[in-house]
Short mmCIF file of C-alpha atoms in Angstrom, two decimals:
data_model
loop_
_atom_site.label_atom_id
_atom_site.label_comp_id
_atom_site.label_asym_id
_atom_site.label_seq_id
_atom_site.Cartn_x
_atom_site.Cartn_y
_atom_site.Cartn_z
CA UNK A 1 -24.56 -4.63 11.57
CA UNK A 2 -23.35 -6.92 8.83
CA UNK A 3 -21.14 -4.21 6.77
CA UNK A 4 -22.36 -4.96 3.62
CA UNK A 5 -22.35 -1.57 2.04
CA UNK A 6 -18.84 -0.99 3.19
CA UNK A 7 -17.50 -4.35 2.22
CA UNK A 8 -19.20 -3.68 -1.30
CA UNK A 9 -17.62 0.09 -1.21
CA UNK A 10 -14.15 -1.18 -0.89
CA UNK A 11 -14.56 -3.87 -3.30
CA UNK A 12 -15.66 -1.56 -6.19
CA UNK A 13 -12.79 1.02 -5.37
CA UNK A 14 -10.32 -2.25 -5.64
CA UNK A 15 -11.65 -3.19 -9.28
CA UNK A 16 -11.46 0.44 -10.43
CA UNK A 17 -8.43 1.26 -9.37
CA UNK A 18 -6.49 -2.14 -10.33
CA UNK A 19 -7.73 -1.92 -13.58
CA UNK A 20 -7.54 1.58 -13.97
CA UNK A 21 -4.09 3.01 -16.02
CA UNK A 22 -1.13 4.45 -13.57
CA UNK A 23 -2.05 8.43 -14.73
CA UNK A 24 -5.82 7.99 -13.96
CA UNK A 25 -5.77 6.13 -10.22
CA UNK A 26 -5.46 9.62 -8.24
CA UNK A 27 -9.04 10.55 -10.30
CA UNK A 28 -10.65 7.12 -9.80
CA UNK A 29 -9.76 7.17 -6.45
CA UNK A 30 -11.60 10.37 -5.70
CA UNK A 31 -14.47 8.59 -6.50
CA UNK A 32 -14.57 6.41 -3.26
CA UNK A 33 -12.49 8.48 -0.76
CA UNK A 34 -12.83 11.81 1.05
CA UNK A 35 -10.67 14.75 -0.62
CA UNK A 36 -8.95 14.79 3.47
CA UNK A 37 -8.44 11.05 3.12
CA UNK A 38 -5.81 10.10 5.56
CA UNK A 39 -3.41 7.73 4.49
CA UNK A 40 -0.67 5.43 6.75
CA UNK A 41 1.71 3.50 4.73
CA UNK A 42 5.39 1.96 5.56
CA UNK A 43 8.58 4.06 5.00
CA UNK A 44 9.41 5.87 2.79
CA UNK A 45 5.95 6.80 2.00
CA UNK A 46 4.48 7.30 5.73
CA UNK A 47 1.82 9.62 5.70
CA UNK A 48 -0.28 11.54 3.13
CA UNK A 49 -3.56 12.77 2.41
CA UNK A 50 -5.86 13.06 -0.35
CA UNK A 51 -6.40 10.39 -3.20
CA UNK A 52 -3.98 12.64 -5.71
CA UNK A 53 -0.95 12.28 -3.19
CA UNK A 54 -1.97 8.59 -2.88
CA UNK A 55 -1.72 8.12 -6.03
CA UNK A 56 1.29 10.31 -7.46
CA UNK A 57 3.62 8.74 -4.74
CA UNK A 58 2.77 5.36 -4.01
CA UNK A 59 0.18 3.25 -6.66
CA UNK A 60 1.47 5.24 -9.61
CA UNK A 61 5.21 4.32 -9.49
CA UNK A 62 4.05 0.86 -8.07
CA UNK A 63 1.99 0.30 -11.07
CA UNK A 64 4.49 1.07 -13.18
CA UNK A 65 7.19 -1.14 -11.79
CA UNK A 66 5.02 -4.08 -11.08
CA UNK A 67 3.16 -3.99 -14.56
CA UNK A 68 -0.04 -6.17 -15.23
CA UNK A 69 -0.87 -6.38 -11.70
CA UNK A 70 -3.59 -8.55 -9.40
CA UNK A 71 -4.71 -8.15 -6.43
CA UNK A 72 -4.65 -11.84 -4.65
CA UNK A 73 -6.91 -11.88 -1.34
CA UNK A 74 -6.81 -14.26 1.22
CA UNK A 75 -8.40 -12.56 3.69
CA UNK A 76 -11.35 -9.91 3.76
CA UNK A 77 -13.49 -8.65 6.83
CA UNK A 78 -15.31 -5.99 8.20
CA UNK A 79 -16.22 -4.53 11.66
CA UNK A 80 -16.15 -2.36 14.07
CA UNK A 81 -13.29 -0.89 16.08
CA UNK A 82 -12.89 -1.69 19.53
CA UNK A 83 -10.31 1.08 20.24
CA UNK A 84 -12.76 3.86 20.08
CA UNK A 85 -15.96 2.30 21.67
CA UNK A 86 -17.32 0.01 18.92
CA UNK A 87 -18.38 3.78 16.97
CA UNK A 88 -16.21 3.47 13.80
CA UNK A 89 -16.74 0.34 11.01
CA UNK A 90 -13.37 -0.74 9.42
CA UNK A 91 -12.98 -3.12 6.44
CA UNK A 92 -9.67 -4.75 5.98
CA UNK A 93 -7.89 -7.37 3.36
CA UNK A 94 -4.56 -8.89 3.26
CA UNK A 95 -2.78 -10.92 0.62
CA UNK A 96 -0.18 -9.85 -1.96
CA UNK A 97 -0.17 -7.40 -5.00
CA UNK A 98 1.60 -9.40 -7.55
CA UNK A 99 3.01 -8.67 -11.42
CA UNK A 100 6.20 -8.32 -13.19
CA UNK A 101 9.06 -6.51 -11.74
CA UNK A 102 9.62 -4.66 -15.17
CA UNK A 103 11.12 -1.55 -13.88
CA UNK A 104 12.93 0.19 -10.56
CA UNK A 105 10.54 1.06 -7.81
CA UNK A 106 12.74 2.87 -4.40
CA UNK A 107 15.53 2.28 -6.43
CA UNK A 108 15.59 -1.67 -5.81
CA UNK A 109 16.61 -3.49 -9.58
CA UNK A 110 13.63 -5.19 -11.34
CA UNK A 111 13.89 -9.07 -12.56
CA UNK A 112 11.21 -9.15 -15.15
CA UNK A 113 9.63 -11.78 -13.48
CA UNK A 114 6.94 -12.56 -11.37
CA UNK A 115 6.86 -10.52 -7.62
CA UNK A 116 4.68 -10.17 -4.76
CA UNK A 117 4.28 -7.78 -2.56
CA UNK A 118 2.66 -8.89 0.56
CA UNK A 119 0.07 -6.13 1.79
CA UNK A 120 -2.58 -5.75 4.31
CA UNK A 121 -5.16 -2.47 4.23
CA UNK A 122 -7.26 -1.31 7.04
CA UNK A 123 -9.77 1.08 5.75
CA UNK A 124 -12.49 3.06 7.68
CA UNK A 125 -15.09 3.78 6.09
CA UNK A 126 -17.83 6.46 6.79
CA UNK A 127 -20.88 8.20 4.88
CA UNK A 128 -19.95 6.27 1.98
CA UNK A 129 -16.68 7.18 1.33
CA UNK A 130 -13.29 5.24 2.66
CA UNK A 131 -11.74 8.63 5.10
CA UNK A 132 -8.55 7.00 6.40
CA UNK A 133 -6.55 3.88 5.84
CA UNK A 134 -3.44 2.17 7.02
CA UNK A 135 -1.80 0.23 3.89
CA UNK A 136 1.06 -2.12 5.37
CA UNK A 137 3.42 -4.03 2.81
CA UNK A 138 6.65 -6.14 2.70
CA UNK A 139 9.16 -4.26 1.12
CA UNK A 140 12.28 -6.48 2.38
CA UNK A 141 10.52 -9.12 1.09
CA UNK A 142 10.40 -7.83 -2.95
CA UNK A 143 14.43 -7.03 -2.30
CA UNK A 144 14.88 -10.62 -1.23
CA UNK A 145 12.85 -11.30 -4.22
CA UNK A 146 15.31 -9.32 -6.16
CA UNK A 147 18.28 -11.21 -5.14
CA UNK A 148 19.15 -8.70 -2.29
CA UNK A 149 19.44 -9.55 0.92
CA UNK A 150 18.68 -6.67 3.47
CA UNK A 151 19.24 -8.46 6.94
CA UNK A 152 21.50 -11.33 8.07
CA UNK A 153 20.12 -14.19 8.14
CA UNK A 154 16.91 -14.50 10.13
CA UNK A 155 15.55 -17.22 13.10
CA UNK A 156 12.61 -18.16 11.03
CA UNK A 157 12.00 -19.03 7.81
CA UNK A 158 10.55 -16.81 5.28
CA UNK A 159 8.41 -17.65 1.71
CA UNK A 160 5.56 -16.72 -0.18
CA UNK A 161 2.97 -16.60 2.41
CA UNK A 162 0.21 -18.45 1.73
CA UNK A 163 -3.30 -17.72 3.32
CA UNK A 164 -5.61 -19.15 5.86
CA UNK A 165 -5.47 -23.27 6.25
CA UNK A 166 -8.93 -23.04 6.12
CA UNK A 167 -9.17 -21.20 2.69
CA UNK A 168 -12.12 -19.50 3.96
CA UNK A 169 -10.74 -15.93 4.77
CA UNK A 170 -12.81 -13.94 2.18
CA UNK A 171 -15.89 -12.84 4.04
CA UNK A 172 -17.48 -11.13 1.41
CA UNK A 173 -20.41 -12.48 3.12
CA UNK A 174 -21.87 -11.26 6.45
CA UNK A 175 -20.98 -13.47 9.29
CA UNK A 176 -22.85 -14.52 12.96
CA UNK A 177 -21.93 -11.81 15.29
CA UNK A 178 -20.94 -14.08 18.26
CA UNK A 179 -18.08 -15.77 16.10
CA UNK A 180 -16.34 -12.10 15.85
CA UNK A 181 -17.30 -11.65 19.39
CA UNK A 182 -15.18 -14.88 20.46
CA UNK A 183 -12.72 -14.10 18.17
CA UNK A 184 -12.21 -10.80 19.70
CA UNK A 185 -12.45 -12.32 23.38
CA UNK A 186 -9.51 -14.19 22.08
CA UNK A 187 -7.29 -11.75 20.61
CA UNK A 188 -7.71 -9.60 23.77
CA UNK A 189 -6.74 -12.17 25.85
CA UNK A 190 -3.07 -12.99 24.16
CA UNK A 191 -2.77 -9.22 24.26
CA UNK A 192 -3.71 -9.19 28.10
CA UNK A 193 -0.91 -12.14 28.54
CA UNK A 194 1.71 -10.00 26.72
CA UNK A 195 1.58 -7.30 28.05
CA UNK A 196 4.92 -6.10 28.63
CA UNK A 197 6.30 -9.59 28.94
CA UNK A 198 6.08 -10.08 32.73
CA UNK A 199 2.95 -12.66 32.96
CA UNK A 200 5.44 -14.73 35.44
CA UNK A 201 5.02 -17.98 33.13
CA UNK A 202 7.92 -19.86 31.08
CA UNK A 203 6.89 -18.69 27.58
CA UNK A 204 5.79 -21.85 26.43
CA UNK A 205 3.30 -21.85 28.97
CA UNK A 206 2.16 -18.46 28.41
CA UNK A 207 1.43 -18.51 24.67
CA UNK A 208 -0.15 -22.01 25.56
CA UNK A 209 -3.05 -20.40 27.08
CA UNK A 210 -4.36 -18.35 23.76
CA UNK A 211 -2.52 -20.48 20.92
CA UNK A 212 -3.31 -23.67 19.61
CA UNK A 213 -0.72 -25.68 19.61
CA UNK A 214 -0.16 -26.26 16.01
CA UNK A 215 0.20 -22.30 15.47
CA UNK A 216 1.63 -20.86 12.46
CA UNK A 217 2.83 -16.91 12.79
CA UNK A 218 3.49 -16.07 9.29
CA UNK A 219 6.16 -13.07 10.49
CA UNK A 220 8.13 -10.59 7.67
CA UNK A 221 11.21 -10.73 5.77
CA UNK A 222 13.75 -10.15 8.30
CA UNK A 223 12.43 -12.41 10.92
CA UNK A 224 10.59 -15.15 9.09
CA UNK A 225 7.62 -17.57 9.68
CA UNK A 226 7.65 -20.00 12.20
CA UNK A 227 5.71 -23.45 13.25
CA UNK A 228 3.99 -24.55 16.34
CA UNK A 229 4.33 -22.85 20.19
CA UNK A 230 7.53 -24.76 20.96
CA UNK A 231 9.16 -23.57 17.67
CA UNK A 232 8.02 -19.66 18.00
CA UNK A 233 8.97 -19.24 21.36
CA UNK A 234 12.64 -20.06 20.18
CA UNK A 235 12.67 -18.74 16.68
CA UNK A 236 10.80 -15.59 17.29
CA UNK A 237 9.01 -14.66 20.62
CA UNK A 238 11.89 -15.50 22.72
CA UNK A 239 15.25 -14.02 20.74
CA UNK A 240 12.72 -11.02 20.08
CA UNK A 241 11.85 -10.53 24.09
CA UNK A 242 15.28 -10.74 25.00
CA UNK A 243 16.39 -8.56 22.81
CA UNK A 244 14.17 -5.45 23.80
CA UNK A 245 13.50 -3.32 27.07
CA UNK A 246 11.38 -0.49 28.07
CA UNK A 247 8.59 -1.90 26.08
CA UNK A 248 5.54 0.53 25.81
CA UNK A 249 1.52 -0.37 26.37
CA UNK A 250 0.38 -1.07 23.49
CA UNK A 251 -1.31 1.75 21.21
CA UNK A 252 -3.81 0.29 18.78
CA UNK A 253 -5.77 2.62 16.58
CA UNK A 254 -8.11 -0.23 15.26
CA UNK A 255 -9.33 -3.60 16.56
CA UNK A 256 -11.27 -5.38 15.16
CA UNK A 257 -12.82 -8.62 13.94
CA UNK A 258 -15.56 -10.94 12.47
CA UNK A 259 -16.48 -14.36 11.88
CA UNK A 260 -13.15 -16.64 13.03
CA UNK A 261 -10.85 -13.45 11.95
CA UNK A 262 -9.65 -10.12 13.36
CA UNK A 263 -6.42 -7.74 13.86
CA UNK A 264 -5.42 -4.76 14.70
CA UNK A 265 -3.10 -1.83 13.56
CA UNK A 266 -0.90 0.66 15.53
CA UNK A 267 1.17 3.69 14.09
CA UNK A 268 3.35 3.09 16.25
CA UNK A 269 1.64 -0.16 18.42
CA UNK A 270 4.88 0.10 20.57
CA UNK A 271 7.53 1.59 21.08
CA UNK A 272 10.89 -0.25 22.76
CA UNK A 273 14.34 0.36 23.54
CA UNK A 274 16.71 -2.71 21.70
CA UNK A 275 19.62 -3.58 23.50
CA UNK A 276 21.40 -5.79 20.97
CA UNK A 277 21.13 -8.75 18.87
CA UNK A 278 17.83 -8.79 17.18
CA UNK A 279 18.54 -9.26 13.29
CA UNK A 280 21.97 -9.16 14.06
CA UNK A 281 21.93 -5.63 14.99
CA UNK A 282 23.78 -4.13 17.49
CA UNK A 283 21.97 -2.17 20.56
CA UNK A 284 20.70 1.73 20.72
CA UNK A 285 19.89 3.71 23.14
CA UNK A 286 17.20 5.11 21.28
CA UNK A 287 13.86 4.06 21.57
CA UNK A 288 12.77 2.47 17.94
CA UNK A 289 8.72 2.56 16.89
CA UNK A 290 7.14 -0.73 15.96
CA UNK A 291 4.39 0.18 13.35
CA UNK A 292 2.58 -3.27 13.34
CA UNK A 293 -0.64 -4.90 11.78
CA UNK A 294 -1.39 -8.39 13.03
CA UNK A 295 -4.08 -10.21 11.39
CA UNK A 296 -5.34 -13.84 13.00
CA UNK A 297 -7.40 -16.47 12.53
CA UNK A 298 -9.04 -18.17 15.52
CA UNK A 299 -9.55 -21.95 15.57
CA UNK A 300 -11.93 -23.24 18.93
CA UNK A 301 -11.41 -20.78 21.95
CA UNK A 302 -7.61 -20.29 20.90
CA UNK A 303 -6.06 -18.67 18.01
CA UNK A 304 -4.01 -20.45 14.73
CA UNK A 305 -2.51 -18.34 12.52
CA UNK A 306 -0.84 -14.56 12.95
CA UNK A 307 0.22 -12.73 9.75
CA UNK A 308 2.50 -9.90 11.00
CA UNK A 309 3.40 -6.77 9.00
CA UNK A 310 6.14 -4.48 11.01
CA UNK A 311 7.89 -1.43 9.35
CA UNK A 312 11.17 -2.67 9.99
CA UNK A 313 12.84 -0.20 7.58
CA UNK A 314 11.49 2.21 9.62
CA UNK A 315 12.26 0.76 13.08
CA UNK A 316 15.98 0.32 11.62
CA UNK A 317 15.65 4.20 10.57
CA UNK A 318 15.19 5.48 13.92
CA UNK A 319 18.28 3.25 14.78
CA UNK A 320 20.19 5.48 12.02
CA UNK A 321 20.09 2.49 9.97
CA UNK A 322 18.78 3.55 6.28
CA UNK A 323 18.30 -0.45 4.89
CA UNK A 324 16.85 1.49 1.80
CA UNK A 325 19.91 3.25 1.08
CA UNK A 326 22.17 0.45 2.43
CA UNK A 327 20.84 -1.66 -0.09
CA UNK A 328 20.81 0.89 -3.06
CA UNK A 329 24.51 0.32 -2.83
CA UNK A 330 24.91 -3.53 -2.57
CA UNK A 331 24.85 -5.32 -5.94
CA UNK A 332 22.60 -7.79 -6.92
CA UNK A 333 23.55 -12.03 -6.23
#
């Protein structure tokens, strides 16, 4: 399969919708989803069905706050998902949705100035309509972009991410099956070495076996981006390891990849028990859901680059902390 008519499907809903005005998105919408469309987006918005509920609470009041906005892709793929036997074909883009913060959106202050909102999208598509998505996005990021400042300070560091090295993540064009094929091999091999953190190897060594070297894992506001194996076992994978027990199997609903790229999505992916420190937080007993896309490129047999979306404002929720509401209250620096 090459997914051309899906690719092409998502693209046209993308240009009709973007350009469409804020009142008419629910009925262009409608055009290229089922009327049960199911719909998986970070808190506050969660989940919600049918391109009318899409649209009233979430691309409405974004379009409104972040006015004349684009769409910037760096990556864009197609393919089918692993999770449920190779049966259902997924297309999926990342990259920011970026415009002028003109006016309030979940009560965080606009600038008037340039903002991006970093996204990724997994959409299934089937008989020629899109029937259920998973739209990830970096709100911590646009508060840090509004001069607040959610967490305390983070390991990594965090920016506007840019895309692939390679500047060849929009596969608008079909790709050779055996590149997703390795791709996948490789993803499903760092998964098989995480597991639930008990491979036996010093970390370094571990991640050594599925990442090159030079890796970049582009992580979200909160945590922050970090640079090569030796500097993301310290500044991410290890604080975050030791910081968490009772970790879960993982729970993917999609899989996926083609050409050098893939990911995955979970709702949750895990779920883990934090016993104090990450993000400066202090422990729960409560078990906290990590609803995660990871999107990679592979470089050779190992992989290069990770973007990472996690719904940390919900994961902080089920902690009973409310960083929306926290953060309502905090003036702007």
């Amino acid at each position: 399969m090459n997914f051309q008519k899906e690719k092409e499907l998502v693209r046209r809903c993308y240009a009709a919708a973007d350009s469409a005005d804020p009142s008419d998105i629910g009925t262009i919408l409608a055009e290229f989803v089922s009327p049960d469309w199911q719909w998986r987006g970070f808190h506050p918005f969660n989940e919600l069905t049918g391109p009318q509920d899409v649209a009233d609470q979430f691309w409405a009041p974004l379009r409104h706050s972040l006015t004349r906005m684009q769409r910037r892709m760096d990556v864009f793929m197609a393919g089918l998902n692993e999770t449920d036997g190779f049966e259902s074909t997924w297309v999926v883009s990342m990259g920011h949705l970026m415009g002028l913060f003109d006016t309030p959106w979940l009560g965080i202050a606009p600038t008037g100035k340039m903002a991006f909102l970093r996204y990724c999208e997994f959409n299934r598509v089937a008989d020629g309509k899109i029937v259920e998505t998973a739209m990830y996005f970096d709100i911590p990021h646009l508060m840090m972009q509004a001069g607040l400042n959610p967490f305390p300070p983070q390991t990594a560091a965090h920016l506007v991410q840019p895309g692939p090295m390679t500047h060849d993540g929009l596969l608008f064009e079909a790709q050779p099956v055996e590149e997703g094929d390795k791709t996948l091999a490789s993803i499903n091999a760092m998964i098989g070495d995480l597991g639930t953190w008990q491979l036996g190897l010093p970390l370094e060594e571990e991640l050594a076996r599925t990442w090159n070297d030079d890796m970049i894992w582009w992580g979200p506001a909160g945590i922050g981006a970090t640079y090569t194996i030796e500097r993301y076992a310290k500044q991410h994978s290890g604080p975050f390891r030791a910081a968490f027990t009772d970790r879960s199997k993982t729970n993917h609903l999609c899989r996926m990849a083609e050409g050098h790229y893939g990911g995955f999505f979970g709702w949750p992916n895990f779920t883990a028990r934090h016993t104090g420190g990450f993000m400066g937080m202090p422990a729960s007993d409560t078990p906290g859901e990590m609803r995660v896309i990871d999107i990679y490129r592979r470089d050779g047999e190992k992989l290069a680059e990770n973007w990472i979306f996690i719904d940390l404002l919900h994961f902080w929720k089920t902690q009973g902390v409310d960083i929306l509401d926290r953060m309502q209250r905090v003036p702007r620096t």
